[in-house]
Short mmCIF file of C-alpha atoms and ligand atoms in Angstrom, two decimals:
data_model
loop_
_atom_site.label_atom_id
_atom_site.label_comp_id
_atom_site.label_asym_id
_atom_site.label_seq_id
_atom_site.Cartn_x
_atom_site.Cartn_y
_atom_site.Cartn_z
CA MET M 243 33.79 22.22 6.30
CA THR M 244 30.58 21.86 8.26
CA TYR M 245 29.64 18.36 9.24
CA VAL M 246 26.21 17.27 7.95
CA ASP M 247 24.60 14.19 9.44
CA PRO M 248 23.86 12.08 6.32
CA ALA M 249 20.55 10.84 7.72
CA ARG M 250 19.46 14.37 8.56
CA LYS M 251 20.58 15.61 5.16
CA GLN M 252 18.50 13.05 3.31
CA SER M 253 15.46 13.59 5.50
CA GLU M 254 15.33 17.14 4.20
CA LYS M 255 15.09 15.91 0.60
CA ALA M 256 11.88 15.00 -1.16
CA LEU M 257 10.41 11.53 -0.59
CA TYR M 258 9.94 11.30 -4.36
CA GLY M 259 12.90 12.64 -6.31
CA GLY M 260 15.28 12.31 -3.37
CA THR M 261 18.58 10.67 -4.31
CA GLY M 262 19.53 9.10 -0.99
CA SER M 263 20.04 5.34 -0.95
CA ARG M 264 19.21 4.49 2.65
CA ARG M 265 15.77 3.17 3.41
CA ILE M 266 12.90 5.61 3.94
CA THR M 267 11.62 5.60 7.53
CA VAL M 268 8.48 6.81 9.26
CA ARG M 269 10.47 9.87 10.37
CA ASP M 270 10.88 10.85 6.71
CA ILE M 271 7.11 10.49 6.24
CA ALA M 272 6.49 12.78 9.23
CA ALA M 273 8.96 15.35 7.86
CA ALA M 274 7.16 15.42 4.49
CA LYS M 275 3.89 16.48 6.19
CA GLY M 276 5.76 19.47 7.62
CA ARG M 277 6.84 20.45 4.09
CA THR M 278 3.28 19.85 2.73
CA GLU M 279 4.91 17.61 0.14
CA LYS M 280 2.74 15.08 -1.68
CA TRP M 281 4.05 11.56 -2.20
CA PRO M 282 3.10 8.39 -4.09
CA MET M 283 2.57 4.85 -2.79
CA LEU M 284 1.97 1.66 -4.80
CA THR M 285 1.23 -1.93 -3.90
CA ALA M 286 3.74 -4.69 -4.75
CA TYR M 287 3.50 -8.45 -4.32
CA ASP M 288 6.82 -9.80 -5.63
CA ALA M 289 10.52 -8.92 -5.72
CA MET M 290 10.74 -8.14 -9.45
CA THR M 291 7.87 -5.67 -9.57
CA ALA M 292 9.00 -4.15 -6.29
CA SER M 293 12.49 -3.53 -7.71
CA VAL M 294 10.96 -1.69 -10.69
CA PHE M 295 8.99 0.64 -8.38
CA ASP M 296 11.96 1.06 -6.01
CA GLN M 297 14.20 2.09 -8.92
CA ALA M 298 11.45 4.45 -10.13
CA GLY M 299 11.75 6.22 -6.77
CA ILE M 300 8.40 5.25 -5.21
CA PRO M 301 9.17 5.90 -1.52
CA VAL M 302 6.55 3.63 0.09
CA LEU M 303 5.44 0.18 -1.12
CA LEU M 304 2.47 -1.60 0.39
CA VAL M 305 2.31 -5.39 0.34
CA GLY M 306 -1.46 -5.14 0.26
CA ASP M 307 -3.85 -7.92 1.10
CA SER M 308 -5.20 -6.96 -2.35
CA MET M 309 -2.71 -9.72 -3.31
CA GLY M 310 -5.78 -11.91 -2.67
CA ASN M 311 -7.60 -10.79 -5.81
CA CYS M 312 -4.62 -9.29 -7.71
CA HIS M 313 -2.02 -12.01 -7.32
CA LEU M 314 -3.43 -15.19 -5.75
CA GLY M 315 -6.70 -15.59 -7.66
CA TYR M 316 -9.13 -15.20 -4.75
CA GLU M 317 -12.42 -13.28 -5.11
CA SER M 318 -11.50 -10.72 -2.43
CA THR M 319 -8.92 -9.96 0.27
CA VAL M 320 -10.81 -12.00 2.89
CA PRO M 321 -9.09 -15.42 2.39
CA VAL M 322 -5.50 -14.06 2.54
CA THR M 323 -3.45 -15.74 5.29
CA MET M 324 -0.49 -14.67 7.43
CA ASP M 325 1.71 -17.27 5.69
CA GLU M 326 0.90 -15.69 2.30
CA MET M 327 1.51 -12.18 3.65
CA ALA M 328 4.85 -13.18 5.20
CA LEU M 329 6.08 -14.93 2.02
CA LEU M 330 5.26 -12.09 -0.38
CA SER M 331 6.31 -9.34 2.05
CA ALA M 332 9.75 -10.94 2.35
CA ALA M 333 10.00 -11.00 -1.46
CA VAL M 334 9.14 -7.28 -1.69
CA VAL M 335 11.70 -6.40 0.98
CA ARG M 336 14.36 -8.42 -0.90
CA GLY M 337 13.52 -6.57 -4.13
CA THR M 338 13.96 -3.09 -2.63
CA ARG M 339 16.74 -0.95 -1.19
CA ARG M 340 15.15 2.43 -0.58
CA ALA M 341 11.37 2.04 -0.20
CA LEU M 342 9.65 1.79 3.16
CA VAL M 343 7.83 -1.54 2.89
CA VAL M 344 4.48 -1.70 4.70
CA GLY M 345 2.82 -5.09 5.23
CA ASP M 346 -0.98 -5.39 5.45
CA LEU M 347 -2.32 -7.43 8.35
CA PRO M 348 -4.87 -9.77 6.70
CA PHE M 349 -8.45 -10.42 7.82
CA GLY M 350 -8.53 -12.43 11.04
CA SER M 351 -4.95 -11.63 12.06
CA TYR M 352 -5.74 -8.76 14.47
CA GLN M 353 -9.52 -8.69 15.16
CA GLU M 354 -9.19 -10.91 18.27
CA GLY M 355 -7.34 -8.14 20.06
CA PRO M 356 -4.06 -6.33 20.66
CA VAL M 357 -2.07 -9.45 21.65
CA GLN M 358 -3.03 -11.28 18.45
CA ALA M 359 -2.21 -8.15 16.45
CA LEU M 360 1.22 -7.90 18.09
CA ARG M 361 1.99 -11.58 17.47
CA ASN M 362 1.18 -11.32 13.76
CA ALA M 363 2.73 -7.88 13.19
CA THR M 364 5.91 -9.17 14.87
CA ARG M 365 5.99 -12.05 12.36
CA LEU M 366 5.95 -9.60 9.44
CA VAL M 367 8.69 -7.49 11.02
CA LYS M 368 10.94 -10.44 11.96
CA GLU M 369 10.33 -12.92 9.11
CA ALA M 370 9.74 -10.50 6.23
CA GLY M 371 11.62 -7.41 7.39
CA VAL M 372 8.84 -4.88 6.81
CA GLY M 373 9.32 -1.39 8.27
CA ALA M 374 5.67 -0.93 9.24
CA VAL M 375 2.33 -2.73 9.18
CA LYS M 376 -1.16 -1.61 8.16
CA LEU M 377 -4.50 -2.66 9.61
CA GLU M 378 -8.10 -1.69 8.92
CA GLY M 379 -10.41 0.16 11.31
CA GLY M 380 -10.53 3.43 13.24
CA GLU M 381 -11.92 3.53 16.79
CA ARG M 382 -12.52 -0.22 16.63
CA SER M 383 -8.79 -0.94 16.06
CA ALA M 384 -7.29 1.74 18.34
CA HIS M 385 -6.22 -0.69 21.07
CA GLN M 386 -4.37 -2.85 18.54
CA ILE M 387 -2.58 0.21 17.10
CA GLU M 388 -1.60 1.38 20.60
CA LEU M 389 0.08 -1.90 21.58
CA LEU M 390 1.95 -2.23 18.26
CA VAL M 391 3.26 1.33 18.47
CA GLN M 392 4.25 0.88 22.14
CA SER M 393 6.09 -2.27 21.07
CA GLY M 394 8.10 -0.42 18.43
CA ILE M 395 6.17 -1.34 15.29
CA PRO M 396 5.07 1.66 13.18
CA VAL M 397 1.42 1.42 12.10
CA MET M 398 -0.41 2.80 9.08
CA ALA M 399 -4.16 2.84 9.78
CA HIS M 400 -6.90 2.43 7.14
CA ILE M 401 -10.38 3.98 7.48
CA GLY M 402 -13.35 4.80 5.26
CA LEU M 403 -14.00 1.76 3.06
CA THR M 404 -12.28 -1.20 4.73
CA PRO M 405 -12.39 -4.01 2.12
CA GLN M 406 -11.96 -6.84 4.67
CA SER M 407 -15.57 -6.02 5.70
CA VAL M 408 -16.92 -6.66 2.15
CA ASN M 409 -19.35 -9.29 3.45
CA ALA M 410 -20.79 -6.82 5.97
CA TYR M 411 -21.05 -3.99 3.40
CA GLY M 412 -22.36 -6.26 0.63
CA GLY M 413 -19.99 -4.55 -1.82
CA TYR M 414 -17.56 -1.60 -1.91
CA PRO M 415 -19.70 1.52 -1.33
CA VAL M 416 -18.44 5.10 -0.84
CA GLN M 417 -18.08 5.92 2.90
CA GLY M 418 -18.63 9.05 4.99
CA ARG M 419 -21.63 10.40 3.06
CA GLY M 420 -24.07 12.27 5.32
CA GLU M 421 -23.39 14.19 8.51
CA GLU M 422 -23.37 11.19 10.87
CA ALA M 423 -20.99 9.13 8.73
CA ALA M 424 -18.72 12.16 8.27
CA GLN M 425 -18.54 12.67 12.05
CA GLN M 426 -17.70 8.97 12.52
CA LEU M 427 -14.88 9.23 9.95
CA LEU M 428 -13.43 12.26 11.76
CA ARG M 429 -13.60 10.36 15.07
CA ASP M 430 -11.87 7.36 13.45
CA ALA M 431 -9.12 9.60 12.08
CA LYS M 432 -8.51 11.21 15.48
CA ALA M 433 -8.59 7.81 17.21
CA VAL M 434 -5.84 6.30 15.02
CA GLN M 435 -3.70 9.44 15.35
CA ASP M 436 -4.11 9.39 19.15
CA ALA M 437 -3.26 5.66 19.18
CA GLY M 438 0.07 6.52 17.53
CA ALA M 439 -0.39 5.65 13.83
CA PHE M 440 2.16 7.44 11.58
CA ALA M 441 -0.24 7.63 8.62
CA VAL M 442 -3.80 6.73 7.69
CA VAL M 443 -5.29 5.45 4.43
CA LEU M 444 -8.61 7.12 3.52
CA GLU M 445 -10.44 4.84 1.09
CA LEU M 446 -13.51 5.88 -0.95
CA VAL M 447 -14.50 8.99 1.00
CA PRO M 448 -15.84 12.28 -0.42
CA ALA M 449 -13.00 14.64 -1.45
CA GLU M 450 -14.19 17.50 0.82
CA LEU M 451 -14.23 15.21 3.86
CA ALA M 452 -10.77 13.80 3.06
CA ALA M 453 -9.46 17.38 2.77
CA GLU M 454 -10.92 18.21 6.20
CA VAL M 455 -9.35 15.09 7.75
CA THR M 456 -5.99 15.95 6.14
CA ARG M 457 -6.11 19.49 7.56
CA SER M 458 -7.10 18.36 11.04
CA LEU M 459 -4.44 15.64 11.47
CA HIS M 460 -0.69 16.03 12.03
CA ILE M 461 -0.05 12.55 10.52
CA ALA M 462 -0.07 11.82 6.77
CA THR M 463 -3.29 10.89 4.97
CA VAL M 464 -2.99 8.48 2.04
CA GLY M 465 -5.94 8.71 -0.31
CA ILE M 466 -7.47 6.08 -2.60
CA GLY M 467 -10.67 7.40 -4.12
CA ALA M 468 -10.45 10.27 -1.60
CA GLY M 469 -9.81 13.30 -3.81
CA PRO M 470 -6.73 15.43 -4.50
CA ASP M 471 -6.07 16.97 -1.08
CA CYS M 472 -4.60 14.01 0.80
CA ASP M 473 -0.88 14.10 1.65
CA ALA M 474 -0.25 10.96 -0.42
CA GLN M 475 -2.02 8.81 -3.01
CA VAL M 476 -2.01 5.01 -3.29
CA LEU M 477 -3.17 2.73 -6.09
CA VAL M 478 -3.09 -1.02 -6.55
CA TRP M 479 -0.21 -1.44 -9.03
CA THR M 480 -2.10 -3.74 -11.40
CA ASP M 481 -4.84 -1.09 -11.69
CA MET M 482 -2.31 1.75 -12.18
CA ALA M 483 -0.46 -0.14 -14.94
CA GLY M 484 -3.48 -1.55 -16.80
CA MET M 485 -2.72 -5.15 -15.79
CA THR M 486 -5.99 -5.89 -13.92
CA ASP M 487 -8.47 -8.08 -15.81
CA GLY M 488 -11.87 -6.46 -16.34
CA ARG M 489 -13.41 -3.44 -14.68
CA VAL M 490 -11.40 -1.21 -12.33
CA PRO M 491 -12.87 1.19 -9.72
CA ARG M 492 -13.73 4.71 -10.98
CA PHE M 493 -10.94 6.35 -8.93
CA VAL M 494 -8.26 4.46 -10.90
CA LYS M 495 -6.12 6.16 -13.55
CA GLN M 496 -4.29 3.74 -15.84
CA TYR M 497 -0.76 4.86 -16.77
CA ALA M 498 0.03 1.93 -19.09
CA GLN M 499 -1.72 -0.99 -20.80
CA LEU M 500 0.49 -3.83 -19.57
CA ARG M 501 -2.22 -6.46 -19.93
CA GLN M 502 -2.51 -5.74 -23.64
CA GLY M 503 1.28 -5.47 -24.03
CA LEU M 504 2.04 -8.73 -22.22
CA GLY M 505 -0.69 -10.56 -24.13
CA ASP M 506 0.74 -9.22 -27.41
CA ALA M 507 4.20 -10.48 -26.44
CA ALA M 508 2.83 -13.95 -25.57
CA ARG M 509 0.94 -14.15 -28.88
CA ALA M 510 3.99 -13.02 -30.88
CA PHE M 511 6.14 -15.70 -29.18
CA ALA M 512 3.47 -18.33 -29.88
CA GLU M 513 3.24 -17.33 -33.57
CA ASP M 514 7.03 -17.58 -33.91
CA VAL M 515 7.14 -21.05 -32.32
CA VAL M 516 4.25 -22.38 -34.39
CA GLY M 517 5.64 -20.81 -37.59
CA GLY M 518 9.25 -21.87 -36.94
CA ALA M 519 10.62 -18.30 -36.76
CA TYR M 520 11.90 -18.87 -33.23
CA PRO M 521 14.54 -19.90 -32.39
CA ALA M 522 16.61 -18.35 -35.19
CA GLU M 523 20.30 -18.90 -35.90
CA GLU M 524 21.43 -16.31 -33.31
CA HIS M 525 19.52 -18.18 -30.56
CA SER M 526 21.10 -21.56 -31.41
CA PHE M 527 24.33 -23.29 -30.30
CA HIS M 528 26.63 -25.46 -32.41
N1 MHF A 196 -7.62 -4.38 -8.06
C1 MHF A 196 -8.01 -3.87 -6.90
N2 MHF A 196 -8.05 -2.53 -6.74
C2 MHF A 196 -8.45 -1.98 -5.55
O1 MHF A 196 -8.46 -0.73 -5.45
C3 MHF A 196 -8.80 -2.86 -4.48
C4 MHF A 196 -8.73 -4.24 -4.69
N3 MHF A 196 -8.35 -4.73 -5.90
N4 MHF A 196 -9.05 -5.14 -3.71
C5 MHF A 196 -9.28 -4.66 -2.38
C6 MHF A 196 -9.96 -3.37 -2.40
C7 MHF A 196 -11.37 -3.38 -2.96
N5 MHF A 196 -11.49 -2.05 -3.48
C8 MHF A 196 -12.55 -1.54 -4.22
C9 MHF A 196 -13.27 -2.37 -5.07
C10 MHF A 196 -14.31 -1.86 -5.83
C11 MHF A 196 -14.66 -0.53 -5.74
C12 MHF A 196 -15.77 0.01 -6.54
O2 MHF A 196 -16.13 -0.54 -7.56
N6 MHF A 196 -16.36 1.15 -6.15
C13 MHF A 196 -17.37 1.85 -6.92
C14 MHF A 196 -17.97 2.98 -6.13
C15 MHF A 196 -19.24 2.53 -5.45
C16 MHF A 196 -20.13 3.67 -5.04
O3 MHF A 196 -20.32 4.60 -5.84
O4 MHF A 196 -20.66 3.59 -3.92
C17 MHF A 196 -16.72 2.47 -8.16
O5 MHF A 196 -17.43 2.61 -9.17
O6 MHF A 196 -15.53 2.84 -8.10
C18 MHF A 196 -13.92 0.30 -4.88
C19 MHF A 196 -12.87 -0.22 -4.13
C20 MHF A 196 -10.25 -1.33 -3.30
N7 MHF A 196 -9.27 -2.38 -3.23
C1 KIV A 197 -5.67 -0.39 -1.52
C2 KIV A 197 -4.70 -0.47 -0.40
C3 KIV A 197 -4.81 0.71 0.52
C4 KIV A 197 -4.79 -1.77 0.34
O1 KIV A 197 -5.15 -1.85 1.49
C5 KIV A 197 -4.42 -2.98 -0.38
O2 KIV A 197 -3.89 -2.91 -1.52
O3 KIV A 197 -4.61 -4.07 0.17
MG1 MG A 198 -5.50 -3.88 2.09
#
């Protein structure tokens, strides 16, 4: 019998649909680019939801700072703190066995410079157990990415629309439109690859430009509102599952109507309590 290194064997399987039980690593992500295999990523903010996605085979889970508006009741991602990120990232790691868990560095946790970025990324790695961190910015964040990668912390970059800059944008506009903006996006993509990032999120950029970035990089591109030609696609889970209250961005596809379903369940429970139908005999002890 030929000996097959189990790690090597699994790395040759698909990121989605693979049956291996060990945790996905950044090496597996790199190998998928070589196979031109597309893969899914979702956000998660708690252990229970994370375990659902892990058991569904989602290979990469992002503890996004979108927890600010999706989970913690803030208006945007701007107020999210390192303590909040560390707490919820640890919960997501505890809820998963296979997924690579990526922790977002929140606004204000890396802008001061590489040393601040390393201090806070180290917290997420040591306290929460994440396998990688994500931070926003291309050329402007290259020095931070470089020090984290040199220190042994894998980094996912995030360019195009960077929501932590919502106050500077005055909203969430599409990025990279026009020749000058397109050239800047290409420079940002090259800068994060050169700094050592293992993947890069492209948010709200024209599909043609995202395709060009994906072709010109050897690291994975993860699209959100960036067309069909990225190596991976990410959505905020509450948007994907129809749990978000109110309007969702145009790039979102809803695969369930959990908000309606959960509300229906709560109303049915309330009706039963008010009408005396719950608890019934089988729910009672004597
Ligand atoms: N629930 C949720 N989903 C997200 O995708 C998300 C968050 N929250 N919070 C952090 C950021 C903010 N994001 C957003 C928010 C709004 C739009 C939006 O409404 N965009 C317009 C396009 C604007 C234009 O045409 O210039 C849209 O209609 O989709 C996009 C991304 C993405 N992220
Ligand atoms: C939308 C993704 C890429 C993100 O950064 C987040 O959820 O915070
Ligand atoms: Mg984020």
